[in-house]
Amino acid sequence: MTKQVRSIRPLAVEDLRIGDFVTITHELVESMPLCFIDDSATTQKPKRVWLMPATAGRPLVVREVCLPFVFVETSKGKFRTLDVRRHRLARVSKKYARAVFDAVKRSEPSTDGDPSA
């Protein structure tokens, strides 16, 4: 029995569509240099570093697009707005995303008041 291995595909922002399953692969972080001892520090520019977030690999579903902003929903039903100038996105397979969304739903405690559920 062979299993097909899927991989993410980098996504150009103009290819984003409502209903796409995506993940954040990198996040841009900007910070000022720590050495403010000399006068040249006032002319220094922020340092930019691309980092892999702890949430990399968690699927998000695109709910709306208004570039440069993308409104997404997490597998826990929470919403957030991403700025594609600060986030690199990749498309994940529907099968992978649905598996994660279903697993999260199954792991949530029942809210109907029945402790045995």
PDB file of C-alpha atoms in Angstrom:
ATOM      1  CA  MET A   1       0.000   0.000   0.000  1.00  0.00           C
ATOM      2  CA  THR A   2       1.450   3.354  -1.012  1.00  0.00           C
ATOM      3  CA  LYS A   3       0.479   6.580   0.637  1.00  0.00           C
ATOM      4  CA  GLN A   4       0.694   9.830  -1.218  1.00  0.00           C
ATOM      5  CA  VAL A   5       2.794  12.461   0.529  1.00  0.00           C
ATOM      6  CA  ARG A   6       1.527  15.981   0.048  1.00  0.00           C
ATOM      7  CA  SER A   7       3.538  19.137   0.428  1.00  0.00           C
ATOM      8  CA  ILE A   8       2.660  22.792   0.765  1.00  0.00           C
ATOM      9  CA  ARG A   9       2.885  25.086  -2.228  1.00  0.00           C
ATOM     10  CA  PRO A  10       4.112  28.686  -1.922  1.00  0.00           C
ATOM     11  CA  LEU A  11       1.317  31.044  -2.812  1.00  0.00           C
ATOM     12  CA  ALA A  12       1.473  34.336  -4.681  1.00  0.00           C
ATOM     13  CA  VAL A  13      -0.816  36.853  -3.005  1.00  0.00           C
ATOM     14  CA  GLU A  14      -2.728  37.490  -6.217  1.00  0.00           C
ATOM     15  CA  ASP A  15      -3.664  33.781  -6.267  1.00  0.00           C
ATOM     16  CA  LEU A  16      -5.436  33.923  -2.884  1.00  0.00           C
ATOM     17  CA  ARG A  17      -9.099  32.934  -3.124  1.00  0.00           C
ATOM     18  CA  ILE A  18     -11.939  32.722  -0.624  1.00  0.00           C
ATOM     19  CA  GLY A  19     -12.130  29.143   0.642  1.00  0.00           C
ATOM     20  CA  ASP A  20      -8.406  28.413   0.147  1.00  0.00           C
ATOM     21  CA  PHE A  21      -6.654  26.513   2.918  1.00  0.00           C
ATOM     22  CA  VAL A  22      -3.348  28.196   3.755  1.00  0.00           C
ATOM     23  CA  THR A  23      -0.687  28.230   6.448  1.00  0.00           C
ATOM     24  CA  ILE A  24       1.762  30.910   7.547  1.00  0.00           C
ATOM     25  CA  THR A  25       5.280  29.770   6.670  1.00  0.00           C
ATOM     26  CA  HIS A  26       7.207  32.905   7.675  1.00  0.00           C
ATOM     27  CA  GLU A  27       6.507  36.103   9.573  1.00  0.00           C
ATOM     28  CA  LEU A  28       8.440  39.368   9.247  1.00  0.00           C
ATOM     29  CA  VAL A  29       9.638  40.838  12.547  1.00  0.00           C
ATOM     30  CA  GLU A  30      11.138  44.317  12.736  1.00  0.00           C
ATOM     31  CA  SER A  31      13.131  45.699  15.644  1.00  0.00           C
ATOM     32  CA  MET A  32      15.523  48.523  16.301  1.00  0.00           C
ATOM     33  CA  PRO A  33      19.170  47.689  16.996  1.00  0.00           C
ATOM     34  CA  LEU A  34      19.948  47.580  20.708  1.00  0.00           C
ATOM     35  CA  CYS A  35      23.028  49.814  20.657  1.00  0.00           C
ATOM     36  CA  PHE A  36      21.888  53.407  21.174  1.00  0.00           C
ATOM     37  CA  ILE A  37      25.220  54.583  22.568  1.00  0.00           C
ATOM     38  CA  ASP A  38      26.448  56.764  19.713  1.00  0.00           C
ATOM     39  CA  ASP A  39      24.681  59.476  17.712  1.00  0.00           C
ATOM     40  CA  SER A  40      24.615  57.341  14.582  1.00  0.00           C
ATOM     41  CA  ALA A  41      22.001  55.167  16.290  1.00  0.00           C
ATOM     42  CA  THR A  42      19.350  57.791  15.554  1.00  0.00           C
ATOM     43  CA  THR A  43      19.835  57.213  11.833  1.00  0.00           C
ATOM     44  CA  GLN A  44      19.724  53.442  12.050  1.00  0.00           C
ATOM     45  CA  LYS A  45      16.888  51.620  10.394  1.00  0.00           C
ATOM     46  CA  PRO A  46      14.892  48.768  11.895  1.00  0.00           C
ATOM     47  CA  LYS A  47      16.346  45.322  11.339  1.00  0.00           C
ATOM     48  CA  ARG A  48      14.052  42.954   9.468  1.00  0.00           C
ATOM     49  CA  VAL A  49      14.136  39.226  10.074  1.00  0.00           C
ATOM     50  CA  TRP A  50      11.907  36.515   8.599  1.00  0.00           C
ATOM     51  CA  LEU A  51      11.023  33.949  11.274  1.00  0.00           C
ATOM     52  CA  MET A  52       9.070  30.712  11.198  1.00  0.00           C
ATOM     53  CA  PRO A  53       6.127  31.146  13.588  1.00  0.00           C
ATOM     54  CA  ALA A  54       5.201  28.502  16.148  1.00  0.00           C
ATOM     55  CA  THR A  55       1.892  28.158  14.299  1.00  0.00           C
ATOM     56  CA  ALA A  56       3.530  27.185  10.993  1.00  0.00           C
ATOM     57  CA  GLY A  57       1.666  24.240   9.526  1.00  0.00           C
ATOM     58  CA  ARG A  58      -1.652  25.010  11.194  1.00  0.00           C
ATOM     59  CA  PRO A  59      -4.232  25.415   8.455  1.00  0.00           C
ATOM     60  CA  LEU A  60      -6.309  28.558   8.080  1.00  0.00           C
ATOM     61  CA  VAL A  61      -9.271  29.011   5.776  1.00  0.00           C
ATOM     62  CA  VAL A  62      -9.437  32.250   3.776  1.00  0.00           C
ATOM     63  CA  ARG A  63     -12.751  34.020   4.428  1.00  0.00           C
ATOM     64  CA  GLU A  64     -12.111  37.303   2.609  1.00  0.00           C
ATOM     65  CA  VAL A  65      -9.339  39.006   0.635  1.00  0.00           C
ATOM     66  CA  CYS A  66      -8.713  42.748   0.303  1.00  0.00           C
ATOM     67  CA  LEU A  67      -5.015  43.000  -0.511  1.00  0.00           C
ATOM     68  CA  PRO A  68      -2.767  43.453   1.350  1.00  0.00           C
ATOM     69  CA  PHE A  69      -5.112  42.031   4.002  1.00  0.00           C
ATOM     70  CA  VAL A  70      -6.473  38.501   4.265  1.00  0.00           C
ATOM     71  CA  PHE A  71      -9.216  37.600   6.740  1.00  0.00           C
ATOM     72  CA  VAL A  72      -8.804  33.980   7.897  1.00  0.00           C
ATOM     73  CA  GLU A  73     -10.435  31.508  10.269  1.00  0.00           C
ATOM     74  CA  THR A  74      -8.467  29.090  12.437  1.00  0.00           C
ATOM     75  CA  SER A  75      -9.336  25.464  13.094  1.00  0.00           C
ATOM     76  CA  LYS A  76     -10.695  26.595  16.485  1.00  0.00           C
ATOM     77  CA  GLY A  77     -13.183  28.958  14.852  1.00  0.00           C
ATOM     78  CA  LYS A  78     -11.269  32.129  15.724  1.00  0.00           C
ATOM     79  CA  PHE A  79     -10.710  34.883  13.195  1.00  0.00           C
ATOM     80  CA  ARG A  80      -7.710  37.056  12.443  1.00  0.00           C
ATOM     81  CA  THR A  81      -6.504  39.455   9.797  1.00  0.00           C
ATOM     82  CA  LEU A  82      -3.139  38.856   8.148  1.00  0.00           C
ATOM     83  CA  ASP A  83      -1.077  41.460   6.318  1.00  0.00           C
ATOM     84  CA  VAL A  84       0.625  39.699   3.401  1.00  0.00           C
ATOM     85  CA  ARG A  85       3.455  42.230   3.565  1.00  0.00           C
ATOM     86  CA  ARG A  86       4.375  40.629   6.921  1.00  0.00           C
ATOM     87  CA  HIS A  87       3.274  37.036   6.356  1.00  0.00           C
ATOM     88  CA  ARG A  88       4.346  34.504   3.740  1.00  0.00           C
ATOM     89  CA  LEU A  89       1.572  32.056   2.986  1.00  0.00           C
ATOM     90  CA  ALA A  90       1.477  28.634   1.382  1.00  0.00           C
ATOM     91  CA  ARG A  91      -1.469  26.558   0.230  1.00  0.00           C
ATOM     92  CA  VAL A  92      -2.106  23.279   2.063  1.00  0.00           C
ATOM     93  CA  SER A  93      -4.137  20.383   0.709  1.00  0.00           C
ATOM     94  CA  LYS A  94      -7.835  20.192   1.500  1.00  0.00           C
ATOM     95  CA  LYS A  95      -7.339  16.700   2.898  1.00  0.00           C
ATOM     96  CA  TYR A  96      -4.703  17.898   5.379  1.00  0.00           C
ATOM     97  CA  ALA A  97      -6.714  20.966   6.404  1.00  0.00           C
ATOM     98  CA  ARG A  98      -9.927  18.992   6.891  1.00  0.00           C
ATOM     99  CA  ALA A  99      -8.080  16.370   8.972  1.00  0.00           C
ATOM    100  CA  VAL A 100      -6.758  19.096  11.297  1.00  0.00           C
ATOM    101  CA  PHE A 101     -10.112  20.920  11.493  1.00  0.00           C
ATOM    102  CA  ASP A 102     -11.913  17.633  12.279  1.00  0.00           C
ATOM    103  CA  ALA A 103      -9.341  16.602  14.907  1.00  0.00           C
ATOM    104  CA  VAL A 104      -9.655  19.964  16.657  1.00  0.00           C
ATOM    105  CA  LYS A 105     -13.454  19.680  16.690  1.00  0.00           C
ATOM    106  CA  ARG A 106     -13.281  16.174  18.159  1.00  0.00           C
ATOM    107  CA  SER A 107     -10.841  17.269  20.870  1.00  0.00           C
ATOM    108  CA  GLU A 108     -13.027  20.155  22.075  1.00  0.00           C
ATOM    109  CA  PRO A 109     -15.143  19.400  25.137  1.00  0.00           C
ATOM    110  CA  SER A 110     -18.891  19.082  24.665  1.00  0.00           C
ATOM    111  CA  THR A 111     -20.841  22.275  25.355  1.00  0.00           C
ATOM    112  CA  ASP A 112     -24.296  20.725  25.768  1.00  0.00           C
ATOM    113  CA  GLY A 113     -23.857  20.179  29.506  1.00  0.00           C
ATOM    114  CA  ASP A 114     -23.558  16.389  29.262  1.00  0.00           C
ATOM    115  CA  PRO A 115     -20.218  15.433  30.896  1.00  0.00           C
ATOM    116  CA  SER A 116     -20.328  11.955  29.366  1.00  0.00           C
ATOM    117  CA  ALA A 117     -20.272  13.290  25.798  1.00  0.00           C
TER     118      ALA A 117
END
